[in-house]
Amino acid sequence: MDCPWNELSLAFSRTSMFPFFDIAHYLVSVMALKHQPGAVVVAWKNPLSSWFTAMLHCFGGGILSCVLLGEPPLRFLANSTNILLASSIWYIVFFCPRDLVSQGYSFLPVQLLAVGMKEVTRTWKIVGGVTHANSYYKNGWIVMIAIGWARGAGGSIITNFEQLVKGCWKPEADEWLKMSYPAKVTLLGSVIFTFQQTNHLAISRHNLMFLYTMFLVATKITMMLTETSVMPFAFFEDTLSWMLFGWQQLFSSCEKRSETNSFLSGTGSSTSKPIADASDKVHKKHTKKTKFT
């Protein structure tokens, strides 16, 4: 007989994301789009452009993973049920009378529930991406990490291309130059599930899915409640960065310090030499005067 923990994690790993978790994912993604400057005006003036941008936010990870694997990028359109569901969420968010959806979403408990459910879908996307890449490239762990990362956090990456087309792209907001928390935590999850897939991590998949999802939900809700943008593993990231890439800076600073000390000692000796010569001259003049006297 299995233990309760194993039964709980196994039942959790078999949970279907449709429709409730998918609705939460679409709602959070579209609300993030609406909070962008000028998004409401674009939706009223050009609804087709706004709808296309919303679909990129909702299905960007699947589109990017298809591009990386050489599959049709419009493959997500084959699931008409999800497209209709995401389109319905987009419509009621932007065009609901009296903006009732946005007012309801503004309550903190609703946001916490929606964001927590969205983080659950992130785990399922990472696992699906790693498994899908493994079917193409058996034990190709670099490809598996890339596809898992792309499917889990590709929405924020592919929307940079959409902003570039619109002419509102900003380099300081690029995910490749300054990775956000979702991109970093998705990359971490993709590495972990890749090690599990290649049997380098001695843990069952359903237990790992449960533990990783609880970590995602707990950290995201904590960051929202405390209103902080500090990464939960920023200390480990800085320590690892210093251990791998900080030695060169340490050696260069030591070399500059030694050069500065040698320069100061050299200038000190050069300034003391004329003083010594002048004192010798004064001493010789004094001896001559004593001889004449």
mmCIF file of C-alpha atoms in Angstrom:
data_model
loop_
_atom_site.group_PDB
_atom_site.id
_atom_site.type_symbol
_atom_site.label_atom_id
_atom_site.label_comp_id
_atom_site.label_asym_id
_atom_site.label_seq_id
_atom_site.Cartn_x
_atom_site.Cartn_y
_atom_site.Cartn_z
ATOM 1 C CA MET A 1 0.000 0.000 0.000
ATOM 2 C CA ASP A 2 1.373 3.375 -1.015
ATOM 3 C CA CYS A 3 1.929 6.075 1.569
ATOM 4 C CA PRO A 4 -0.434 9.087 1.643
ATOM 5 C CA TRP A 5 2.331 11.410 0.412
ATOM 6 C CA ASN A 6 2.912 9.292 -2.681
ATOM 7 C CA GLU A 7 -0.811 9.082 -3.381
ATOM 8 C CA LEU A 8 -1.198 12.845 -2.989
ATOM 9 C CA SER A 9 1.676 13.706 -5.322
ATOM 10 C CA LEU A 10 0.549 11.122 -7.861
ATOM 11 C CA ALA A 11 -3.014 12.467 -7.877
ATOM 12 C CA PHE A 12 -1.651 15.994 -8.181
ATOM 13 C CA SER A 13 0.484 15.079 -11.202
ATOM 14 C CA ARG A 14 -2.618 13.681 -12.923
ATOM 15 C CA THR A 15 -4.632 16.874 -12.470
ATOM 16 C CA SER A 16 -6.033 18.262 -15.712
ATOM 17 C CA MET A 17 -5.194 21.867 -16.526
ATOM 18 C CA PHE A 18 -8.370 22.348 -18.549
ATOM 19 C CA PRO A 19 -10.412 24.388 -17.986
ATOM 20 C CA PHE A 20 -9.829 26.076 -14.621
ATOM 21 C CA PHE A 21 -6.028 26.299 -14.564
ATOM 22 C CA ASP A 22 -5.970 27.332 -18.214
ATOM 23 C CA ILE A 23 -8.512 30.064 -17.473
ATOM 24 C CA ALA A 24 -6.289 31.374 -14.667
ATOM 25 C CA HIS A 25 -3.285 31.374 -16.996
ATOM 26 C CA TYR A 26 -5.163 33.275 -19.715
ATOM 27 C CA LEU A 27 -6.596 35.737 -17.205
ATOM 28 C CA VAL A 28 -3.230 36.599 -15.644
ATOM 29 C CA SER A 29 -1.584 36.893 -19.075
ATOM 30 C CA VAL A 30 -4.280 39.152 -20.534
ATOM 31 C CA MET A 31 -4.406 41.313 -17.412
ATOM 32 C CA ALA A 32 -0.643 41.791 -17.650
ATOM 33 C CA LEU A 33 -1.170 42.901 -21.245
ATOM 34 C CA LYS A 34 -3.922 45.324 -20.233
ATOM 35 C CA HIS A 35 -1.689 46.985 -17.639
ATOM 36 C CA GLN A 36 0.821 47.913 -20.329
ATOM 37 C CA PRO A 37 0.719 51.602 -21.371
ATOM 38 C CA GLY A 38 -1.622 52.201 -24.292
ATOM 39 C CA ALA A 39 -2.952 48.626 -24.439
ATOM 40 C CA VAL A 40 -6.576 49.693 -23.855
ATOM 41 C CA VAL A 41 -6.409 52.321 -26.590
ATOM 42 C CA VAL A 42 -4.977 49.786 -29.030
ATOM 43 C CA ALA A 43 -7.763 47.336 -28.165
ATOM 44 C CA TRP A 44 -10.435 49.922 -28.999
ATOM 45 C CA LYS A 45 -8.773 51.239 -32.155
ATOM 46 C CA ASN A 46 -7.361 47.970 -33.509
ATOM 47 C CA PRO A 47 -8.990 44.935 -31.846
ATOM 48 C CA LEU A 48 -7.300 42.454 -34.191
ATOM 49 C CA SER A 49 -3.831 43.649 -33.191
ATOM 50 C CA SER A 50 -4.779 43.504 -29.517
ATOM 51 C CA TRP A 51 -6.187 39.991 -29.911
ATOM 52 C CA PHE A 52 -3.024 38.791 -31.684
ATOM 53 C CA THR A 53 -0.861 40.234 -28.895
ATOM 54 C CA ALA A 54 -3.017 38.518 -26.283
ATOM 55 C CA MET A 55 -2.613 35.183 -28.073
ATOM 56 C CA LEU A 56 1.155 35.670 -28.019
ATOM 57 C CA HIS A 57 1.002 36.234 -24.269
ATOM 58 C CA CYS A 58 -1.161 33.137 -23.778
ATOM 59 C CA PHE A 59 0.521 30.728 -26.220
ATOM 60 C CA GLY A 60 3.980 32.277 -26.658
ATOM 61 C CA GLY A 61 5.769 29.372 -24.990
ATOM 62 C CA GLY A 62 4.227 26.804 -27.330
ATOM 63 C CA ILE A 63 4.982 28.952 -30.385
ATOM 64 C CA LEU A 64 8.636 29.415 -29.403
ATOM 65 C CA SER A 65 9.147 25.717 -28.655
ATOM 66 C CA CYS A 66 7.661 24.813 -32.050
ATOM 67 C CA VAL A 67 10.035 27.224 -33.779
ATOM 68 C CA LEU A 68 13.046 25.745 -31.965
ATOM 69 C CA LEU A 69 12.041 22.175 -32.882
ATOM 70 C CA GLY A 70 11.239 23.021 -36.516
ATOM 71 C CA GLU A 71 7.508 22.417 -36.104
ATOM 72 C CA PRO A 72 4.723 24.648 -37.523
ATOM 73 C CA PRO A 73 4.561 27.795 -35.338
ATOM 74 C CA LEU A 74 0.764 27.981 -35.807
ATOM 75 C CA ARG A 75 0.286 24.560 -34.322
ATOM 76 C CA PHE A 76 -1.438 26.088 -31.301
ATOM 77 C CA LEU A 77 -4.310 27.150 -33.560
ATOM 78 C CA ALA A 78 -5.241 23.475 -33.990
ATOM 79 C CA ASN A 79 -6.661 23.453 -30.449
ATOM 80 C CA SER A 80 -9.738 25.530 -31.215
ATOM 81 C CA THR A 81 -11.189 25.052 -27.715
ATOM 82 C CA ASN A 82 -8.250 26.763 -26.023
ATOM 83 C CA ILE A 83 -8.222 29.498 -28.647
ATOM 84 C CA LEU A 84 -11.903 30.237 -28.052
ATOM 85 C CA LEU A 85 -11.365 30.182 -24.304
ATOM 86 C CA ALA A 86 -8.411 32.580 -24.458
ATOM 87 C CA SER A 87 -10.271 34.831 -26.900
ATOM 88 C CA SER A 88 -13.246 34.955 -24.535
ATOM 89 C CA ILE A 89 -10.988 35.971 -21.661
ATOM 90 C CA TRP A 90 -9.435 38.678 -23.828
ATOM 91 C CA TYR A 91 -12.844 40.010 -24.837
ATOM 92 C CA ILE A 92 -14.330 40.244 -21.348
ATOM 93 C CA VAL A 93 -11.130 41.782 -19.929
ATOM 94 C CA PHE A 94 -11.023 44.611 -22.480
ATOM 95 C CA PHE A 95 -14.684 45.096 -23.371
ATOM 96 C CA CYS A 96 -16.684 44.093 -20.299
ATOM 97 C CA PRO A 97 -19.259 46.761 -19.318
ATOM 98 C CA ARG A 98 -18.062 49.027 -16.495
ATOM 99 C CA ASP A 99 -14.782 47.118 -16.490
ATOM 100 C CA LEU A 100 -16.202 44.588 -14.029
ATOM 101 C CA VAL A 101 -13.544 41.932 -14.733
ATOM 102 C CA SER A 102 -10.665 44.283 -13.951
ATOM 103 C CA GLN A 103 -12.411 45.495 -10.809
ATOM 104 C CA GLY A 104 -12.918 41.935 -9.640
ATOM 105 C CA TYR A 105 -9.323 41.042 -10.448
ATOM 106 C CA SER A 106 -8.093 44.020 -8.422
ATOM 107 C CA PHE A 107 -8.975 42.203 -5.161
ATOM 108 C CA LEU A 108 -5.832 40.657 -3.688
ATOM 109 C CA PRO A 109 -7.326 37.210 -2.879
ATOM 110 C CA VAL A 110 -8.461 36.859 -6.501
ATOM 111 C CA GLN A 111 -4.999 37.792 -7.752
ATOM 112 C CA LEU A 112 -3.313 35.338 -5.380
ATOM 113 C CA LEU A 113 -5.614 32.524 -6.489
ATOM 114 C CA ALA A 114 -5.139 33.262 -10.198
ATOM 115 C CA VAL A 115 -1.363 33.658 -9.945
ATOM 116 C CA GLY A 116 -1.032 30.472 -7.899
ATOM 117 C CA MET A 117 -3.006 28.497 -10.479
ATOM 118 C CA LYS A 118 -0.900 29.997 -13.266
ATOM 119 C CA GLU A 119 2.280 28.774 -11.560
ATOM 120 C CA VAL A 120 0.808 25.274 -11.551
ATOM 121 C CA THR A 121 0.457 25.437 -15.333
ATOM 122 C CA ARG A 122 4.113 26.491 -15.551
ATOM 123 C CA THR A 123 5.192 23.154 -14.103
ATOM 124 C CA TRP A 124 3.038 21.231 -16.576
ATOM 125 C CA LYS A 125 4.487 23.224 -19.476
ATOM 126 C CA ILE A 126 8.077 22.593 -18.400
ATOM 127 C CA VAL A 127 7.469 18.863 -18.015
ATOM 128 C CA GLY A 128 5.672 18.740 -21.357
ATOM 129 C CA GLY A 129 8.500 20.589 -23.093
ATOM 130 C CA VAL A 130 11.216 18.365 -21.632
ATOM 131 C CA THR A 131 9.293 15.192 -22.512
ATOM 132 C CA HIS A 132 8.518 16.433 -26.028
ATOM 133 C CA ALA A 133 12.159 17.329 -26.683
ATOM 134 C CA ASN A 134 13.266 13.936 -25.385
ATOM 135 C CA SER A 135 11.067 12.240 -27.992
ATOM 136 C CA TYR A 136 13.043 14.052 -30.719
ATOM 137 C CA TYR A 137 16.530 13.983 -29.187
ATOM 138 C CA LYS A 138 16.964 11.047 -26.835
ATOM 139 C CA ASN A 139 18.925 12.188 -23.764
ATOM 140 C CA GLY A 140 19.852 15.441 -25.540
ATOM 141 C CA TRP A 141 19.834 17.338 -22.283
ATOM 142 C CA ILE A 142 20.747 20.751 -23.744
ATOM 143 C CA VAL A 143 17.818 20.579 -26.163
ATOM 144 C CA MET A 144 15.539 19.362 -23.390
ATOM 145 C CA ILE A 145 16.516 22.277 -21.140
ATOM 146 C CA ALA A 146 16.011 24.789 -23.963
ATOM 147 C CA ILE A 147 12.574 23.475 -24.958
ATOM 148 C CA GLY A 148 11.382 23.185 -21.351
ATOM 149 C CA TRP A 149 12.514 26.738 -20.703
ATOM 150 C CA ALA A 150 10.943 28.012 -23.919
ATOM 151 C CA ARG A 151 7.583 26.381 -23.247
ATOM 152 C CA GLY A 152 7.463 27.512 -19.618
ATOM 153 C CA ALA A 153 8.601 31.121 -20.050
ATOM 154 C CA GLY A 154 8.499 31.687 -23.811
ATOM 155 C CA GLY A 155 5.553 34.075 -23.601
ATOM 156 C CA SER A 156 7.660 36.856 -22.100
ATOM 157 C CA ILE A 157 10.446 36.173 -24.610
ATOM 158 C CA ILE A 158 8.397 36.039 -27.798
ATOM 159 C CA THR A 159 6.454 39.182 -26.891
ATOM 160 C CA ASN A 160 9.751 41.075 -27.242
ATOM 161 C CA PHE A 161 9.551 40.311 -30.949
ATOM 162 C CA GLU A 162 5.999 41.667 -31.005
ATOM 163 C CA GLN A 163 7.179 44.877 -29.287
ATOM 164 C CA LEU A 164 10.006 45.168 -31.801
ATOM 165 C CA VAL A 165 7.520 44.980 -34.672
ATOM 166 C CA LYS A 166 5.364 47.652 -33.037
ATOM 167 C CA GLY A 167 8.390 49.902 -32.504
ATOM 168 C CA CYS A 168 8.044 50.049 -28.699
ATOM 169 C CA TRP A 169 10.819 47.607 -27.835
ATOM 170 C CA LYS A 170 13.189 48.716 -25.054
ATOM 171 C CA PRO A 171 16.587 47.030 -24.665
ATOM 172 C CA GLU A 172 16.580 47.360 -20.874
ATOM 173 C CA ALA A 173 13.368 45.291 -20.720
ATOM 174 C CA ASP A 174 14.675 42.451 -22.885
ATOM 175 C CA GLU A 175 14.516 38.996 -21.289
ATOM 176 C CA TRP A 176 17.847 37.990 -22.833
ATOM 177 C CA LEU A 177 19.661 40.986 -21.293
ATOM 178 C CA LYS A 178 17.870 41.121 -17.942
ATOM 179 C CA MET A 179 16.086 37.913 -17.041
ATOM 180 C CA SER A 180 12.986 38.241 -14.896
ATOM 181 C CA TYR A 181 12.047 35.971 -12.012
ATOM 182 C CA PRO A 182 9.710 33.756 -14.113
ATOM 183 C CA ALA A 183 12.437 33.215 -16.714
ATOM 184 C CA LYS A 184 15.027 32.309 -14.071
ATOM 185 C CA VAL A 185 12.803 29.986 -12.079
ATOM 186 C CA THR A 186 11.603 28.319 -15.286
ATOM 187 C CA LEU A 187 15.196 27.730 -16.375
ATOM 188 C CA LEU A 188 15.920 26.196 -12.983
ATOM 189 C CA GLY A 189 12.889 23.934 -13.277
ATOM 190 C CA SER A 190 13.835 22.910 -16.796
ATOM 191 C CA VAL A 191 17.292 21.856 -15.607
ATOM 192 C CA ILE A 192 15.851 19.894 -12.676
ATOM 193 C CA PHE A 193 13.264 18.036 -14.769
ATOM 194 C CA THR A 194 15.860 17.322 -17.454
ATOM 195 C CA PHE A 195 18.108 15.665 -14.859
ATOM 196 C CA GLN A 196 15.118 13.657 -13.675
ATOM 197 C CA GLN A 197 14.240 12.646 -17.237
ATOM 198 C CA THR A 198 17.794 11.442 -17.904
ATOM 199 C CA ASN A 199 17.877 9.498 -14.609
ATOM 200 C CA HIS A 200 20.509 11.767 -13.052
ATOM 201 C CA LEU A 201 18.141 12.746 -10.240
ATOM 202 C CA ALA A 202 16.888 9.956 -8.002
ATOM 203 C CA ILE A 203 13.304 11.120 -7.483
ATOM 204 C CA SER A 204 10.036 10.188 -9.128
ATOM 205 C CA ARG A 205 8.482 12.660 -11.531
ATOM 206 C CA HIS A 206 5.212 13.130 -9.657
ATOM 207 C CA ASN A 207 7.025 13.891 -6.399
ATOM 208 C CA LEU A 208 9.293 16.375 -8.154
ATOM 209 C CA MET A 209 6.309 18.035 -9.851
ATOM 210 C CA PHE A 210 4.555 18.454 -6.522
ATOM 211 C CA LEU A 211 7.617 19.858 -4.716
ATOM 212 C CA TYR A 212 8.571 22.226 -7.538
ATOM 213 C CA THR A 213 4.991 23.508 -7.891
ATOM 214 C CA MET A 214 4.718 24.176 -4.156
ATOM 215 C CA PHE A 215 7.993 26.096 -4.355
ATOM 216 C CA LEU A 216 6.689 28.196 -7.266
ATOM 217 C CA VAL A 217 3.369 28.978 -5.623
ATOM 218 C CA ALA A 218 4.887 29.764 -2.218
ATOM 219 C CA THR A 219 7.584 32.097 -3.560
ATOM 220 C CA LYS A 220 5.243 33.911 -5.958
ATOM 221 C CA ILE A 221 2.565 34.511 -3.319
ATOM 222 C CA THR A 222 5.209 35.628 -0.808
ATOM 223 C CA MET A 223 6.629 38.121 -3.306
ATOM 224 C CA MET A 224 3.137 39.498 -3.967
ATOM 225 C CA LEU A 225 2.221 39.788 -0.288
ATOM 226 C CA THR A 226 5.499 41.465 0.665
ATOM 227 C CA GLU A 227 5.509 43.574 -2.529
ATOM 228 C CA THR A 228 9.168 42.839 -3.128
ATOM 229 C CA SER A 229 11.012 42.033 -6.321
ATOM 230 C CA VAL A 230 13.991 40.381 -4.605
ATOM 231 C CA MET A 231 14.628 36.916 -5.992
ATOM 232 C CA PRO A 232 14.324 34.132 -3.402
ATOM 233 C CA PHE A 233 17.620 32.618 -4.550
ATOM 234 C CA ALA A 234 19.453 35.884 -5.273
ATOM 235 C CA PHE A 235 22.082 35.096 -2.622
ATOM 236 C CA PHE A 236 22.931 31.734 -4.189
ATOM 237 C CA GLU A 237 22.973 33.333 -7.630
ATOM 238 C CA ASP A 238 25.420 36.040 -6.526
ATOM 239 C CA THR A 239 27.614 33.502 -4.726
ATOM 240 C CA LEU A 240 27.751 31.182 -7.727
ATOM 241 C CA SER A 241 28.447 34.111 -10.046
ATOM 242 C CA TRP A 242 31.357 35.238 -7.865
ATOM 243 C CA MET A 243 32.758 31.695 -7.637
ATOM 244 C CA LEU A 244 32.640 31.162 -11.414
ATOM 245 C CA PHE A 245 33.295 34.629 -12.823
ATOM 246 C CA GLY A 246 34.648 36.791 -9.973
ATOM 247 C CA TRP A 247 38.207 35.446 -9.753
ATOM 248 C CA GLN A 248 39.422 37.439 -12.726
ATOM 249 C CA GLN A 249 38.161 40.665 -11.183
ATOM 250 C CA LEU A 250 39.897 39.782 -7.914
ATOM 251 C CA PHE A 251 43.219 39.128 -9.641
ATOM 252 C CA SER A 252 42.956 42.289 -11.752
ATOM 253 C CA SER A 253 42.287 44.402 -8.651
ATOM 254 C CA CYS A 254 45.326 42.865 -6.916
ATOM 255 C CA GLU A 255 47.516 43.583 -9.943
ATOM 256 C CA LYS A 256 46.333 47.190 -10.091
ATOM 257 C CA ARG A 257 47.032 47.578 -6.383
ATOM 258 C CA SER A 258 50.574 46.210 -6.751
ATOM 259 C CA GLU A 259 51.239 48.491 -9.724
ATOM 260 C CA THR A 260 50.039 51.472 -7.718
ATOM 261 C CA ASN A 261 52.293 50.568 -4.779
ATOM 262 C CA SER A 262 55.325 50.130 -7.032
ATOM 263 C CA PHE A 263 54.607 53.474 -8.690
ATOM 264 C CA LEU A 264 54.370 55.236 -5.339
ATOM 265 C CA SER A 265 57.593 53.629 -4.111
ATOM 266 C CA GLY A 266 59.341 54.608 -7.328
ATOM 267 C CA THR A 267 58.291 58.233 -7.026
ATOM 268 C CA GLY A 268 59.335 58.243 -3.376
ATOM 269 C CA SER A 269 62.881 57.057 -4.188
ATOM 270 C CA SER A 270 63.220 59.504 -7.068
ATOM 271 C CA THR A 271 62.230 62.436 -4.857
ATOM 272 C CA SER A 272 64.563 61.348 -2.033
ATOM 273 C CA LYS A 273 67.587 61.151 -4.385
ATOM 274 C CA PRO A 274 67.769 64.910 -5.211
ATOM 275 C CA ILE A 275 67.425 65.688 -1.510
ATOM 276 C CA ALA A 276 70.381 63.431 -0.742
ATOM 277 C CA ASP A 277 72.474 65.062 -3.506
ATOM 278 C CA ALA A 278 71.678 68.530 -2.213
ATOM 279 C CA SER A 279 72.679 67.585 1.317
ATOM 280 C CA ASP A 280 76.004 66.208 0.012
ATOM 281 C CA LYS A 281 76.703 69.471 -1.776
ATOM 282 C CA VAL A 282 75.986 71.510 1.350
ATOM 283 C CA HIS A 283 78.276 69.250 3.368
ATOM 284 C CA LYS A 284 81.137 69.673 0.855
ATOM 285 C CA LYS A 285 80.789 73.463 0.891
ATOM 286 C CA HIS A 286 80.881 73.442 4.657
ATOM 287 C CA THR A 287 84.123 71.386 4.713
ATOM 288 C CA LYS A 288 85.768 73.759 2.203
ATOM 289 C CA LYS A 289 84.952 76.747 4.360
ATOM 290 C CA THR A 290 86.453 75.116 7.418
ATOM 291 C CA LYS A 291 89.685 74.362 5.507
ATOM 292 C CA PHE A 292 90.120 77.970 4.436
ATOM 293 C CA THR A 293 89.498 79.211 7.901
#
